[in-house]
Short mmCIF file of C-alpha atoms and ligand atoms in Angstrom, two decimals:
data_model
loop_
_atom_site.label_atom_id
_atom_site.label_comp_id
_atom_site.label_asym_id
_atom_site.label_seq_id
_atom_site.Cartn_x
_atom_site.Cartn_y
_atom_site.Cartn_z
CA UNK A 1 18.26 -29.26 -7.18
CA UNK A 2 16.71 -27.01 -9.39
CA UNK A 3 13.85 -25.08 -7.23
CA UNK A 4 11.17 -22.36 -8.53
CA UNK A 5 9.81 -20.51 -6.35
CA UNK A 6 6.07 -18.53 -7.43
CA UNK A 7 4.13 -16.86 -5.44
CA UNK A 8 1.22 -14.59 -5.68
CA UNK A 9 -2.32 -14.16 -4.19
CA UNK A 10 -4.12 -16.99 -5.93
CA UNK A 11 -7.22 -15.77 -5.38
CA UNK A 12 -8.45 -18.12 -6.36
CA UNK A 13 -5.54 -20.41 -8.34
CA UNK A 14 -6.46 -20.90 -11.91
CA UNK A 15 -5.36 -22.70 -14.87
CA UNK A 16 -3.28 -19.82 -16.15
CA UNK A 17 -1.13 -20.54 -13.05
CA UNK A 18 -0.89 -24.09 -13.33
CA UNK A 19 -0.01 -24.01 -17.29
CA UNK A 20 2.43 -20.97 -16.46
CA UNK A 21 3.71 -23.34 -13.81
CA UNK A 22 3.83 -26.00 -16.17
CA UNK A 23 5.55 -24.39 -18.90
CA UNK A 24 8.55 -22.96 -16.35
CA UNK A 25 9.06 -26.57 -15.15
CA UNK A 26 9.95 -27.71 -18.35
CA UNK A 27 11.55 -24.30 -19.45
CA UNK A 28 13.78 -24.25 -16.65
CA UNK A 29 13.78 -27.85 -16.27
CA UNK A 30 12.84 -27.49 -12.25
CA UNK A 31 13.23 -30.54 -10.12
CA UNK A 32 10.26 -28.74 -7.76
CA UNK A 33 8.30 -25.37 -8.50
CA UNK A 34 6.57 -24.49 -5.07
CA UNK A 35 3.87 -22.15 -5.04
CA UNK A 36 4.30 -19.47 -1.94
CA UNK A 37 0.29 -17.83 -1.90
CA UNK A 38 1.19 -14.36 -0.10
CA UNK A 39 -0.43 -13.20 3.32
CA UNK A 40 -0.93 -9.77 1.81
CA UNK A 41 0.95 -8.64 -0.81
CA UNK A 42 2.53 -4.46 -0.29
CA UNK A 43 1.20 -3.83 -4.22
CA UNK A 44 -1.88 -5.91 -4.27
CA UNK A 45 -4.01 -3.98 -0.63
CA UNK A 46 -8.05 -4.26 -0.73
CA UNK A 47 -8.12 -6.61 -3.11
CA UNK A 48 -8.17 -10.00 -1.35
CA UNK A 49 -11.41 -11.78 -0.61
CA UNK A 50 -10.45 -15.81 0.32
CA UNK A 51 -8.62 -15.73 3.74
CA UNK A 52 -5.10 -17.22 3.86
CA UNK A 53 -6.19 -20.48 5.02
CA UNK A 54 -9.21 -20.99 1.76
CA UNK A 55 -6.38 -19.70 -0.70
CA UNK A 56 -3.44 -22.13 0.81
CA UNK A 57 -6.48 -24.91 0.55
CA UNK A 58 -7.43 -24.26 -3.37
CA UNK A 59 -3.33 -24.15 -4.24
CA UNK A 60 -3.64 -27.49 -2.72
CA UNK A 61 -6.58 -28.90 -4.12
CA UNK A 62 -5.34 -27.08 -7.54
CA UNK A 63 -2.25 -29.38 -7.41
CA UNK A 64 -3.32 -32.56 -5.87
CA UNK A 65 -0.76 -35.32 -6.05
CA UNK A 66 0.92 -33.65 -9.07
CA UNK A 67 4.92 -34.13 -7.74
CA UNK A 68 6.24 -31.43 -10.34
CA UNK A 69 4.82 -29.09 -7.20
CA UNK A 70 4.56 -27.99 -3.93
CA UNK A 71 2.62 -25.37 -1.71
CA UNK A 72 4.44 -23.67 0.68
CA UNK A 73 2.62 -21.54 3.60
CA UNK A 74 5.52 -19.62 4.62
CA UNK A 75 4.27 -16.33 3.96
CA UNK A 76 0.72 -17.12 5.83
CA UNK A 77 2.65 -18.70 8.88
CA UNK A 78 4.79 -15.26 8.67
CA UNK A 79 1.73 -12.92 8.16
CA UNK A 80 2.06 -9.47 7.58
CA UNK A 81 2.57 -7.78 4.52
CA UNK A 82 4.66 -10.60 2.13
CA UNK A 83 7.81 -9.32 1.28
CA UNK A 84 9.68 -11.55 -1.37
CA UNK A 85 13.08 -11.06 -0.16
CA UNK A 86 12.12 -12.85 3.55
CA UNK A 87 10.73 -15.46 1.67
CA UNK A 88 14.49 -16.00 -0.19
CA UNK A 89 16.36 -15.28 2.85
CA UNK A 90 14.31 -18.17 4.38
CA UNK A 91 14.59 -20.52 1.43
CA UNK A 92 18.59 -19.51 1.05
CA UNK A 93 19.41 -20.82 4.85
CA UNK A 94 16.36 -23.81 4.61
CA UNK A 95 17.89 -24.80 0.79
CA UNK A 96 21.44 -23.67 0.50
CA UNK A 97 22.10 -25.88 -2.06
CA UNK A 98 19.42 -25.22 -4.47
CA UNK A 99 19.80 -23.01 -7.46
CA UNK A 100 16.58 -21.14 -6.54
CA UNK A 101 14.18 -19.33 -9.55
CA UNK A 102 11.98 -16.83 -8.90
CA UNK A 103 9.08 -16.89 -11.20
CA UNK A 104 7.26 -13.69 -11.77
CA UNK A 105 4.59 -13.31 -14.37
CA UNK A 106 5.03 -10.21 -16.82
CA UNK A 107 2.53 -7.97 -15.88
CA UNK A 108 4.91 -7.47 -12.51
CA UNK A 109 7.70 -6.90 -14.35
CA UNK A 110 7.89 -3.28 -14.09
CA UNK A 111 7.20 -3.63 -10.17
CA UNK A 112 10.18 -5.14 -9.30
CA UNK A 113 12.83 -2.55 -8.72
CA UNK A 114 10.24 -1.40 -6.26
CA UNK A 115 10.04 -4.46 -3.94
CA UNK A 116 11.89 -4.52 -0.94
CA UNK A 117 15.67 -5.00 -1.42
CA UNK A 118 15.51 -5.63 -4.66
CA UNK A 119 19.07 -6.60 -5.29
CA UNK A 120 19.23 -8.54 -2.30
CA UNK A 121 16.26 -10.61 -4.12
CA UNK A 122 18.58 -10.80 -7.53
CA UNK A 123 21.37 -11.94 -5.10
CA UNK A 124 18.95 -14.73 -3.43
CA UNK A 125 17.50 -16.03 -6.47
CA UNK A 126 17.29 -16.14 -10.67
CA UNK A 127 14.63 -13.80 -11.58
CA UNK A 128 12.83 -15.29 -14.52
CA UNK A 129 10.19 -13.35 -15.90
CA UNK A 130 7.30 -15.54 -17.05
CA UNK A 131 6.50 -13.81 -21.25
CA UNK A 132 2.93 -14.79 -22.34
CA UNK A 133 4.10 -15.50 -25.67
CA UNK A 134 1.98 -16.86 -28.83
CA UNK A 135 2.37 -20.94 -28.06
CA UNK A 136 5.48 -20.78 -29.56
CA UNK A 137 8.16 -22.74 -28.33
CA UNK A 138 10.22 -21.47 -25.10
CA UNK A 139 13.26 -19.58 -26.44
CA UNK A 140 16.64 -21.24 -25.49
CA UNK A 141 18.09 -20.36 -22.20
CA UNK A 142 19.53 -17.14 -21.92
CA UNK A 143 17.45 -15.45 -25.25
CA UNK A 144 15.95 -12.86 -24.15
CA UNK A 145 17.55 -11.62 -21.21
CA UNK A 146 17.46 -7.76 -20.04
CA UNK A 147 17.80 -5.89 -16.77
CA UNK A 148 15.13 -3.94 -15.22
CA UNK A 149 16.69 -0.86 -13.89
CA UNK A 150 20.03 -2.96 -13.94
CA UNK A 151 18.56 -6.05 -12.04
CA UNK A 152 18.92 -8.69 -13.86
CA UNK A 153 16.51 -11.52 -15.14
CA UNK A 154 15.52 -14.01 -17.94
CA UNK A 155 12.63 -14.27 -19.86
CA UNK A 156 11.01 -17.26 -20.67
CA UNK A 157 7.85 -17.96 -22.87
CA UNK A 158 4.96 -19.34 -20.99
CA UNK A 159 1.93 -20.13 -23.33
CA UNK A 160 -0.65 -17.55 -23.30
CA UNK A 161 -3.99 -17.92 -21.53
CA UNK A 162 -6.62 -15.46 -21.04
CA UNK A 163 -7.78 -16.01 -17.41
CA UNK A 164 -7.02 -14.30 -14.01
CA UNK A 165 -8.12 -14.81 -11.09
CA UNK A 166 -9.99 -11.17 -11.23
CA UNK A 167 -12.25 -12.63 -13.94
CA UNK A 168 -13.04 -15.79 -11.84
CA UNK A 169 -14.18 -13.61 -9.33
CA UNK A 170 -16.16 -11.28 -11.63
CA UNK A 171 -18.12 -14.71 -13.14
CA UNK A 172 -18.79 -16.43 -9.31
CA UNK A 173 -20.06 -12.76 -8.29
CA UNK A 174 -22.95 -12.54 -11.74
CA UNK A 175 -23.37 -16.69 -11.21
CA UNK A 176 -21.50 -17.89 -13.86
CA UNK A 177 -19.95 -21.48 -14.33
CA UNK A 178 -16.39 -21.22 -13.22
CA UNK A 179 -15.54 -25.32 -14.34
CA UNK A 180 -12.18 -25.12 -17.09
CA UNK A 181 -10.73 -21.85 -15.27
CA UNK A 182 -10.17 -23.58 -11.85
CA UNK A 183 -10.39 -27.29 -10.85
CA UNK A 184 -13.22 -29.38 -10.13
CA UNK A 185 -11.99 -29.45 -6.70
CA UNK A 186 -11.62 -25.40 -6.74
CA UNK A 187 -14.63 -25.11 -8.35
CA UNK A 188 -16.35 -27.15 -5.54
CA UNK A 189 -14.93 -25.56 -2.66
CA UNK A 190 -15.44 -21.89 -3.72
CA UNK A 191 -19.16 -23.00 -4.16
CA UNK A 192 -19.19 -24.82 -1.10
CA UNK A 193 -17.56 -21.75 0.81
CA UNK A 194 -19.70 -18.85 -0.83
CA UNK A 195 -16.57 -17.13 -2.03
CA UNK A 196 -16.94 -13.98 -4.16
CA UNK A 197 -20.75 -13.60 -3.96
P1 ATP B 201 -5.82 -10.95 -9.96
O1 ATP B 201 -6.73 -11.02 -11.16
O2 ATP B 201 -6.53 -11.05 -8.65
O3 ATP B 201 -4.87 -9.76 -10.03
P2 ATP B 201 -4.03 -12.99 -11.08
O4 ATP B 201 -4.89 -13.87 -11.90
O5 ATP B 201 -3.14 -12.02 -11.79
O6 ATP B 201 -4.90 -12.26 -9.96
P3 ATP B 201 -2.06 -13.62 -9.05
O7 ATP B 201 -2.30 -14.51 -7.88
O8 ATP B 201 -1.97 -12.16 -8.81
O9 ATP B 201 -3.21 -13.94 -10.14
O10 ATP B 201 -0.82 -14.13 -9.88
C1 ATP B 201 0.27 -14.84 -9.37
C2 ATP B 201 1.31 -14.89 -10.46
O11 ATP B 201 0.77 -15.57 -11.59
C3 ATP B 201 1.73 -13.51 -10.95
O12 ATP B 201 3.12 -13.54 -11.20
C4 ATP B 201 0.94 -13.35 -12.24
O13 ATP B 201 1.60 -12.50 -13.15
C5 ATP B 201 0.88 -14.76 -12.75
N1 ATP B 201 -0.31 -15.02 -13.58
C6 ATP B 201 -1.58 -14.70 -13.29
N2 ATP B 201 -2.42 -15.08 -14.26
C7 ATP B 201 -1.67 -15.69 -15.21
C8 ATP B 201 -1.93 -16.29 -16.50
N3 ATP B 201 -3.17 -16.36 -17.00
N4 ATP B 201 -0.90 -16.79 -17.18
C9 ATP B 201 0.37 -16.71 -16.69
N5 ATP B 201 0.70 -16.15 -15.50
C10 ATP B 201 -0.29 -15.65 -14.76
#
């Protein structure tokens, strides 16, 4: 069982997630890639505007009966500030058997030394940095691989696309048409919710 694991605030989810997503399943050829929404994140304070339970609803709406993925609450149910490496040590002893991937995009690439027992987290799980490359092709398996401050990790191309979740709010906030950066269904509920006005 080959299991990614990416989390993040999703704030809302968008389609840069789910073609990032995308891209690593078939990259890393992942039997499952569950997406793990943080409660609050120690680097990302302030910035969070959707509750736990409205983001944990748009990952779910964002993925809908697509099989290639899962949502996992784990970090909600936890609460608290959402360190990665309780999240591992939980997956390690719930999924012993899985060769477990930890997905981060490339922008927190330079973060990761600081998170919480770092090494433990290289020791719990593959770090695979997520490249927003060109549209090339993924490089073969094992290209590009580096240490950050001596952890180690792979990097894999993910296509590039311009969107974060940041700019999603920015557009809902000055009424702007959010439909091709989020799902209908996410689309919907963050207009039927009044999120980010
Ligand atoms: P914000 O704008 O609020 O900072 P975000 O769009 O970066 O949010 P996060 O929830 O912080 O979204 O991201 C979760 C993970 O997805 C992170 O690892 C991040 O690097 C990655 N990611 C975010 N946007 C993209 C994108 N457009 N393409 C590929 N990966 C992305």
């Amino acid at each position: 069982m080959r299991l990614g694991l990416f989390g993040g605030t999703f704030d809302p989810p968008h389609v840069g997630h789910v073609l990032a997503a995308s891209d690593a399943v078939e990259a890393l050829r992942l039997d499952r890639l569950v997406f793990i929404p943080a409660a609050r994140q120690p680097f990302k304070q302030g910035g969070v505007i959707a509750s736990p339970q409205q983001r944990l609803e748009m990952l779910r709406l964002t993925i809908g009966d697509d099989l290639r993925f899962a949502v996992d609450a784990i970090e909600i149910d936890r609460a608290g500030l959402s360190y990665t490496v309780d999240t591992l040590v939980a997956y390690a002893a719930r999924e012993p058997q899985a060769r477990r991937f930890l997905l981060v995009g490339e922008d927190l690439v330079g973060q990761i030394p600081s998170w919480r027992d770092s090494y433990r987290v290289a020791e719990l799980a593959e770090i695979v940095v997520l490249a927003r490359g060109d549209g090339d092709p993924p490089p073969s398996r094992g290209e590009g691989e580096g240490s950050v401050h001596v952890l180690p990790f792979t990097r894999i191309a993910t296509r590039r696309v311009d969107v974060s979740s940041t700019e999603i709010r920015d557009r809902v906030r000055a009424g702007r048409p959010v439909r091709g950066f989020v799902t209908e269904s996410v689309a919907e509920f963050i207009h039927a919710a009044t999120l980010y006005r």
